[in-house]
Short mmCIF file of C-alpha atoms in Angstrom, two decimals:
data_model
loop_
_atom_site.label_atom_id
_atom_site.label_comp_id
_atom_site.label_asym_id
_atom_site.label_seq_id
_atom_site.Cartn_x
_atom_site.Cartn_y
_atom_site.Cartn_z
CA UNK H 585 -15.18 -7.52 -16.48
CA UNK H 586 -15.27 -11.28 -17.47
CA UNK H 587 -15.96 -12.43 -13.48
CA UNK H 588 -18.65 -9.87 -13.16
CA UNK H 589 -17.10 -6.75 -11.48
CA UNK H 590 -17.60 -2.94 -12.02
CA UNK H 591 -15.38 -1.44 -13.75
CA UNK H 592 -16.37 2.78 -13.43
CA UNK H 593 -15.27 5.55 -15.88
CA UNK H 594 -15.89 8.85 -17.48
CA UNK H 595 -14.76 9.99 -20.51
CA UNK H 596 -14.95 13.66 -21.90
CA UNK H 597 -13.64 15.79 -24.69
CA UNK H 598 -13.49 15.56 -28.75
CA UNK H 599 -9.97 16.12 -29.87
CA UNK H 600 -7.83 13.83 -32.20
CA UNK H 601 -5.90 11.89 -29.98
CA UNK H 602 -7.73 9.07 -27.52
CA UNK H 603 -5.97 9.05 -24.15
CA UNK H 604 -6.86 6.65 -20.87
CA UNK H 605 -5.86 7.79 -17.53
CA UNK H 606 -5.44 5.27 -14.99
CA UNK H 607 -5.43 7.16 -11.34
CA UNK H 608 -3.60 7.03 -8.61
CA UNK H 609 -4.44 5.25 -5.19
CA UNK H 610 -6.98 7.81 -4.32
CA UNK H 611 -9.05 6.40 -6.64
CA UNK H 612 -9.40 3.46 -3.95
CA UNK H 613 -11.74 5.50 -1.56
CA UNK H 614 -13.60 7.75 -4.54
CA UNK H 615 -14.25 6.54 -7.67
CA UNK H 616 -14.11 7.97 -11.21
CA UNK H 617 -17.92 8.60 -10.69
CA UNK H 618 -18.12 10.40 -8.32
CA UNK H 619 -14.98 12.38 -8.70
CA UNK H 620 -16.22 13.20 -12.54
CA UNK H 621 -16.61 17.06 -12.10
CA UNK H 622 -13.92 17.61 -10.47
CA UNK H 623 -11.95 15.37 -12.98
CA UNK H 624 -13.61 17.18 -16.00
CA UNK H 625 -12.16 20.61 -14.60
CA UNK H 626 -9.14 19.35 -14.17
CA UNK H 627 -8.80 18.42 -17.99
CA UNK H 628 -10.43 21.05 -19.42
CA UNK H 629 -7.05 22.00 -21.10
CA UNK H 630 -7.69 18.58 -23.15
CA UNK H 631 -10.46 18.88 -23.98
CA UNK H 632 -10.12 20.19 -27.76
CA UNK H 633 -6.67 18.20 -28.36
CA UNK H 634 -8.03 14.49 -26.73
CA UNK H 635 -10.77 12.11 -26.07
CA UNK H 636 -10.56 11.35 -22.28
CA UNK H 637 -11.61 8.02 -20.66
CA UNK H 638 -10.62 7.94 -17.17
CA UNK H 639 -10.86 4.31 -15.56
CA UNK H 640 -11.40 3.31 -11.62
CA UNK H 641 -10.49 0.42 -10.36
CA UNK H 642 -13.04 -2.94 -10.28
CA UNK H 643 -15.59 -2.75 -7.58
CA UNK H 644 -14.94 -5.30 -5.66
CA UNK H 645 -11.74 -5.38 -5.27
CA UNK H 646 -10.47 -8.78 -3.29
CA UNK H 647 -7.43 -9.17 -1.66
CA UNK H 648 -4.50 -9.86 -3.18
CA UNK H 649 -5.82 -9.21 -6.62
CA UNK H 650 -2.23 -8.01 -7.90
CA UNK H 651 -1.20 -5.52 -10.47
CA UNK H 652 -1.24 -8.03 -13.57
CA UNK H 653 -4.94 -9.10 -13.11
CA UNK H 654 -6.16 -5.65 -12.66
CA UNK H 655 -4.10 -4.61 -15.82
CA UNK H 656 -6.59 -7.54 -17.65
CA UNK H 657 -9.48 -5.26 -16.30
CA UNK H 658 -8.43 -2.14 -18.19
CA UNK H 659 -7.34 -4.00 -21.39
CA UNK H 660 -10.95 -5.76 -21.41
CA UNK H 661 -13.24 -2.48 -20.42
CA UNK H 662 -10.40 -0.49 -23.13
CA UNK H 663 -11.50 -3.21 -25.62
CA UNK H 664 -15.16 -2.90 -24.96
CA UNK H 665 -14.91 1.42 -25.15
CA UNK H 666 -12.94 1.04 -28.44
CA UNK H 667 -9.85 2.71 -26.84
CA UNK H 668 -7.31 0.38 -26.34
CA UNK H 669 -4.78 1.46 -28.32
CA UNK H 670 -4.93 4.83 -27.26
CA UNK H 671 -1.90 6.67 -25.36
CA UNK H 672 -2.21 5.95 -21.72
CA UNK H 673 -1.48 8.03 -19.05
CA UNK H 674 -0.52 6.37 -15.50
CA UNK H 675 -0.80 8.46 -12.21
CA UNK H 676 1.24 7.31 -9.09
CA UNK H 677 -0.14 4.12 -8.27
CA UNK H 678 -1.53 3.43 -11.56
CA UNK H 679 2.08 3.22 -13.51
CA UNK H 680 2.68 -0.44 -12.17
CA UNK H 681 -0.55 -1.72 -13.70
CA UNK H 682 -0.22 0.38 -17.17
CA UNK H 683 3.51 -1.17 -17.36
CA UNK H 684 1.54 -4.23 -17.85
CA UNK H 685 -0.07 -3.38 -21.15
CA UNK H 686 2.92 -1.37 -22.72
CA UNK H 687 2.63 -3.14 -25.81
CA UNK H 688 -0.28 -2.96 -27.02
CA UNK H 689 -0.73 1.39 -26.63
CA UNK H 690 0.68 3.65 -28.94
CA UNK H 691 2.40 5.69 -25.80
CA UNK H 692 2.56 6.17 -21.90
CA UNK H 693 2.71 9.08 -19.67
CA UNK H 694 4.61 7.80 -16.75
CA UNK H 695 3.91 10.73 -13.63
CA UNK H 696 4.49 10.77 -9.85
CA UNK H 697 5.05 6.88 -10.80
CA UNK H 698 7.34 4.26 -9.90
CA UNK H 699 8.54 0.67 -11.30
CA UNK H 700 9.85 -1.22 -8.42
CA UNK H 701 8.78 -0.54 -4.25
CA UNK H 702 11.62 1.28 -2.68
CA UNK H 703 11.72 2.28 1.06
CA UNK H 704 10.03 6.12 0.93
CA UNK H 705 7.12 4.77 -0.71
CA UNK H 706 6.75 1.60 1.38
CA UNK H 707 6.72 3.82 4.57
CA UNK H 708 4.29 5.85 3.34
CA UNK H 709 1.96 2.98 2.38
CA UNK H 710 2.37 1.14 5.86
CA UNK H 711 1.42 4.56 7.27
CA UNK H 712 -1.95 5.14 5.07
CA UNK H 713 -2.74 1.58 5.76
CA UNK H 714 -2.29 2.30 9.69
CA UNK H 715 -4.17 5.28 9.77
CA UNK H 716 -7.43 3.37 7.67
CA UNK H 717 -7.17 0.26 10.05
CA UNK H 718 -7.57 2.56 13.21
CA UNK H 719 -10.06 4.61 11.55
CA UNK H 720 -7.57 7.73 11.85
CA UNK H 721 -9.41 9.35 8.88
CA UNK H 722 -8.59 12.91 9.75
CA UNK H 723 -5.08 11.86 9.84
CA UNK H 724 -4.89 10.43 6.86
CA UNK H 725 -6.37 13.16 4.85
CA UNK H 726 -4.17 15.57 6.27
CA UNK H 727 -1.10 13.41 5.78
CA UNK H 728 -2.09 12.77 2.25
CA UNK H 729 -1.88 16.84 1.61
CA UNK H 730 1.10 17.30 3.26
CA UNK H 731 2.51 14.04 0.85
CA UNK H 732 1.00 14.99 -2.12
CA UNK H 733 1.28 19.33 -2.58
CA UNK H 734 3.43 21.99 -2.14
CA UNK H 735 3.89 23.49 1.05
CA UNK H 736 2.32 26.43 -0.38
CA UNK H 737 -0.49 24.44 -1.81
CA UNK H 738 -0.92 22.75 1.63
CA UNK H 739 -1.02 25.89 3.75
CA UNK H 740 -4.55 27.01 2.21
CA UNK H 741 -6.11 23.33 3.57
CA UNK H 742 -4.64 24.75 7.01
CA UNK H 743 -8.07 26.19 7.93
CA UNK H 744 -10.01 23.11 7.10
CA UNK H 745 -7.49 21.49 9.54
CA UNK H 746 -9.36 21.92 12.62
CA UNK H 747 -12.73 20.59 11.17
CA UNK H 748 -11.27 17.13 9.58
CA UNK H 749 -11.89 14.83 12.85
CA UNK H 750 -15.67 16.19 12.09
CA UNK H 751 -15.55 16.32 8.09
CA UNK H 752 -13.33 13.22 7.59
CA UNK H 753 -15.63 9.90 7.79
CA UNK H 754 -14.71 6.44 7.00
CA UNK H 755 -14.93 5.33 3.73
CA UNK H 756 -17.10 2.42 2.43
CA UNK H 757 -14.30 1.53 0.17
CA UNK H 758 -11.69 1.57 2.94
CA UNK H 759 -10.62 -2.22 2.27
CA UNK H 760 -10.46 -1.62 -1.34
CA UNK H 761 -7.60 1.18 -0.58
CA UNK H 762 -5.81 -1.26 1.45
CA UNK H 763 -6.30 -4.34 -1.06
CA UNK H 764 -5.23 -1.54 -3.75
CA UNK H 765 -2.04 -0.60 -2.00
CA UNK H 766 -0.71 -3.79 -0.28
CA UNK H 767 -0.90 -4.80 -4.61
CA UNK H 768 2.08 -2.37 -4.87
CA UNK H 769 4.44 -3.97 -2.13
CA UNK H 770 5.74 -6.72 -5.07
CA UNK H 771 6.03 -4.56 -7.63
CA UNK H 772 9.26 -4.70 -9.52
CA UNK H 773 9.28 -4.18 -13.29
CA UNK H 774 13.03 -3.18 -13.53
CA UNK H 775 13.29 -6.45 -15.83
CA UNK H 776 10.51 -5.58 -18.13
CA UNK H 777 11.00 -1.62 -18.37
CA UNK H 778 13.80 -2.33 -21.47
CA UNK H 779 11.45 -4.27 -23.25
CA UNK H 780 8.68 -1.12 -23.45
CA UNK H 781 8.98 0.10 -27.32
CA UNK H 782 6.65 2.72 -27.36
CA UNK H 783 7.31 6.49 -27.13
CA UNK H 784 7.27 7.40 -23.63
CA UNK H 785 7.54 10.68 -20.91
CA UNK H 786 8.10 10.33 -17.57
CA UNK H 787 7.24 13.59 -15.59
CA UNK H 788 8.05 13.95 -11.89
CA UNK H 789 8.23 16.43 -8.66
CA UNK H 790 11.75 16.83 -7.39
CA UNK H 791 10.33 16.91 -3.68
CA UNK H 792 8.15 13.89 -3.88
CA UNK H 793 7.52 12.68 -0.61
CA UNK H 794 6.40 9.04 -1.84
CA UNK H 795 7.69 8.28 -4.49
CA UNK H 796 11.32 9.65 -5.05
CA UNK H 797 12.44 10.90 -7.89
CA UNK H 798 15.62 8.59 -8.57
CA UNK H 799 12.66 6.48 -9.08
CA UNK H 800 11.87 8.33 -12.13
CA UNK H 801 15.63 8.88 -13.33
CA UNK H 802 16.34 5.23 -13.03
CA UNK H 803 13.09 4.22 -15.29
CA UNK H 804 14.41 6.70 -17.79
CA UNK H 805 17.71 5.19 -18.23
CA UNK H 806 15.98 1.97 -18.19
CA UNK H 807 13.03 2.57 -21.41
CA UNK H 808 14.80 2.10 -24.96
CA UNK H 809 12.17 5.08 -25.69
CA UNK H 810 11.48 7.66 -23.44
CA UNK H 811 12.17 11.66 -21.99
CA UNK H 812 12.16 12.55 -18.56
CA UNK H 813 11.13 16.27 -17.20
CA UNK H 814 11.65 16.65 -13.55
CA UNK H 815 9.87 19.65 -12.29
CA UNK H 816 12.03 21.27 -9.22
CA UNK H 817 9.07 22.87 -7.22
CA UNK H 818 7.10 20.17 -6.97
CA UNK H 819 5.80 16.69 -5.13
CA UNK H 820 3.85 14.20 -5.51
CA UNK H 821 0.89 16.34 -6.88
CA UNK H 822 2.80 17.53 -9.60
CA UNK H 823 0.22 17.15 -12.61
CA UNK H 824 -2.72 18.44 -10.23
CA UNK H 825 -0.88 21.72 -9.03
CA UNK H 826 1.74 22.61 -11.88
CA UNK H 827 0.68 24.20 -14.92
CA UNK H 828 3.50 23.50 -17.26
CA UNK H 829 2.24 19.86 -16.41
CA UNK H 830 -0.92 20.35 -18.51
CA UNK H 831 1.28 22.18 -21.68
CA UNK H 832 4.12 19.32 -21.43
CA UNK H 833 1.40 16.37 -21.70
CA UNK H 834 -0.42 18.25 -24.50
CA UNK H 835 3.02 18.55 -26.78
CA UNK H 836 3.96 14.84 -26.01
CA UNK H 837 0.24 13.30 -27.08
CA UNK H 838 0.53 15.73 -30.29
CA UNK H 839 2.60 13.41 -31.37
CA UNK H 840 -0.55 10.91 -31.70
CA UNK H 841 -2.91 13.55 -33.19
#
């Protein structure tokens, strides 16, 4: 970045259509680095069909930073990669910041996102923060699984269960998780959301447990320019667990291709 921070990512894949990902809050405690296998996997349905560059957030990340000055960080490393204008797809905590740069992509993926705080999601985020502060680190990866997946999904972790106050250890980026979420307490783009041209498709659990989906319903009626799909079986880990996720995202980029 311009001030001198790291700014991680990965990129993968040799189709037509040039796609950034901005992740989710998870991305506060593991980076794009070190999560890149796991992310490659993940995409390996893209792989012929887009060019992937996943971004983490800037390392360090101060207090207070806010939403609109992180946004400045992916338009500048997006410039530098030669992928700026590429359709960008925003996970959970990453939607706020990619509303930022709306106009200068040629689309947006809106998933398991949200435009304004609302209670669900602020109770959530006060719990994660508690659990960091008092170094409950086996709590909060457990409550993060029952958050983010099914309850089917969830109840093959149930064996690891046991071993989490051994397994789970503190993070060295557990103030940049707090810094990264306390960023989302302001957030309110309801204003700005009519003002977002580009094509765009908002995909979302019906049982999210942090972010709920009239969340998603009300930023549909709210973009000039946009489709919603709301899958009924799933959370908050919709686009990691659901495979009509992975089909639904390819026929919306093809667009781009």
């Amino acid at each position: 970045t311009p001030d001198g921070a790291k700014v991680e990512y990965v990129q993968f894949g040799r189709g037509p259509v040039s796609v950034v990902t901005i992740p989710g809050a998870g991305d506060g405690l593991n980076t794009v680095r070190k999560a890149g296998l796991q992310l490659a996997i993940l995409y390996r349905k893209r792989w012929k069909q887009c060019r992937m560059t996943v971004f983490s957030r800037r390392i360090p990340y101060p207090a207070g930073f806010g939403v609109a000055a992180l946004a400045k960080d992916f338009v500048f490393a997006a410039e530098q990669l030669g992928v700026k204008t590429a359709v960008w797809e925003l996970n959970s905590a990453g939607g706020p910041v990619g509303q930022q740069v709306a106009f200068l992509v040629q689309g947006m993926v809106l998933t398991s996102t949200l435009h304004r705080m609302n209670g669900l999601t602020r109770s959530t985020i006060d719990r994660w923060i508690e659990q960091v502060q008092a170094g409950e680190w086996a709590d909060l990866m457990w409550d993060t699984v029952q958050r983010t997946y099914t309850e089917q999904r969830a109840r093959r972790y149930r064996f690891i269960k046991p071993l989490l106050p051994i397994l789970a250890r503190p993070s060295q980026y557990a103030d940049r998780f707090v810094n990264l979420l306390q960023d989302l307490y302001p957030v309110d783009h309801t204003a700005q959301l009519p003002q977002i041209i580009c094509p765009v498709w908002i995909s979302h659990g019906a049982a999210d447990q942090v972010i709920p989906v009239e969340v998603a319903r009300e930023a549909d009626a709210l973009l000039p320019n946009s489709s919603l799909t709301v899958y009924l079986e799933y959370g908050h880990g919709n686009e990691v667990e659901n495979p009509a996720y992975s089909n639904d995202f390819l026929k919306f980029v093809s667009q781009f291709g």
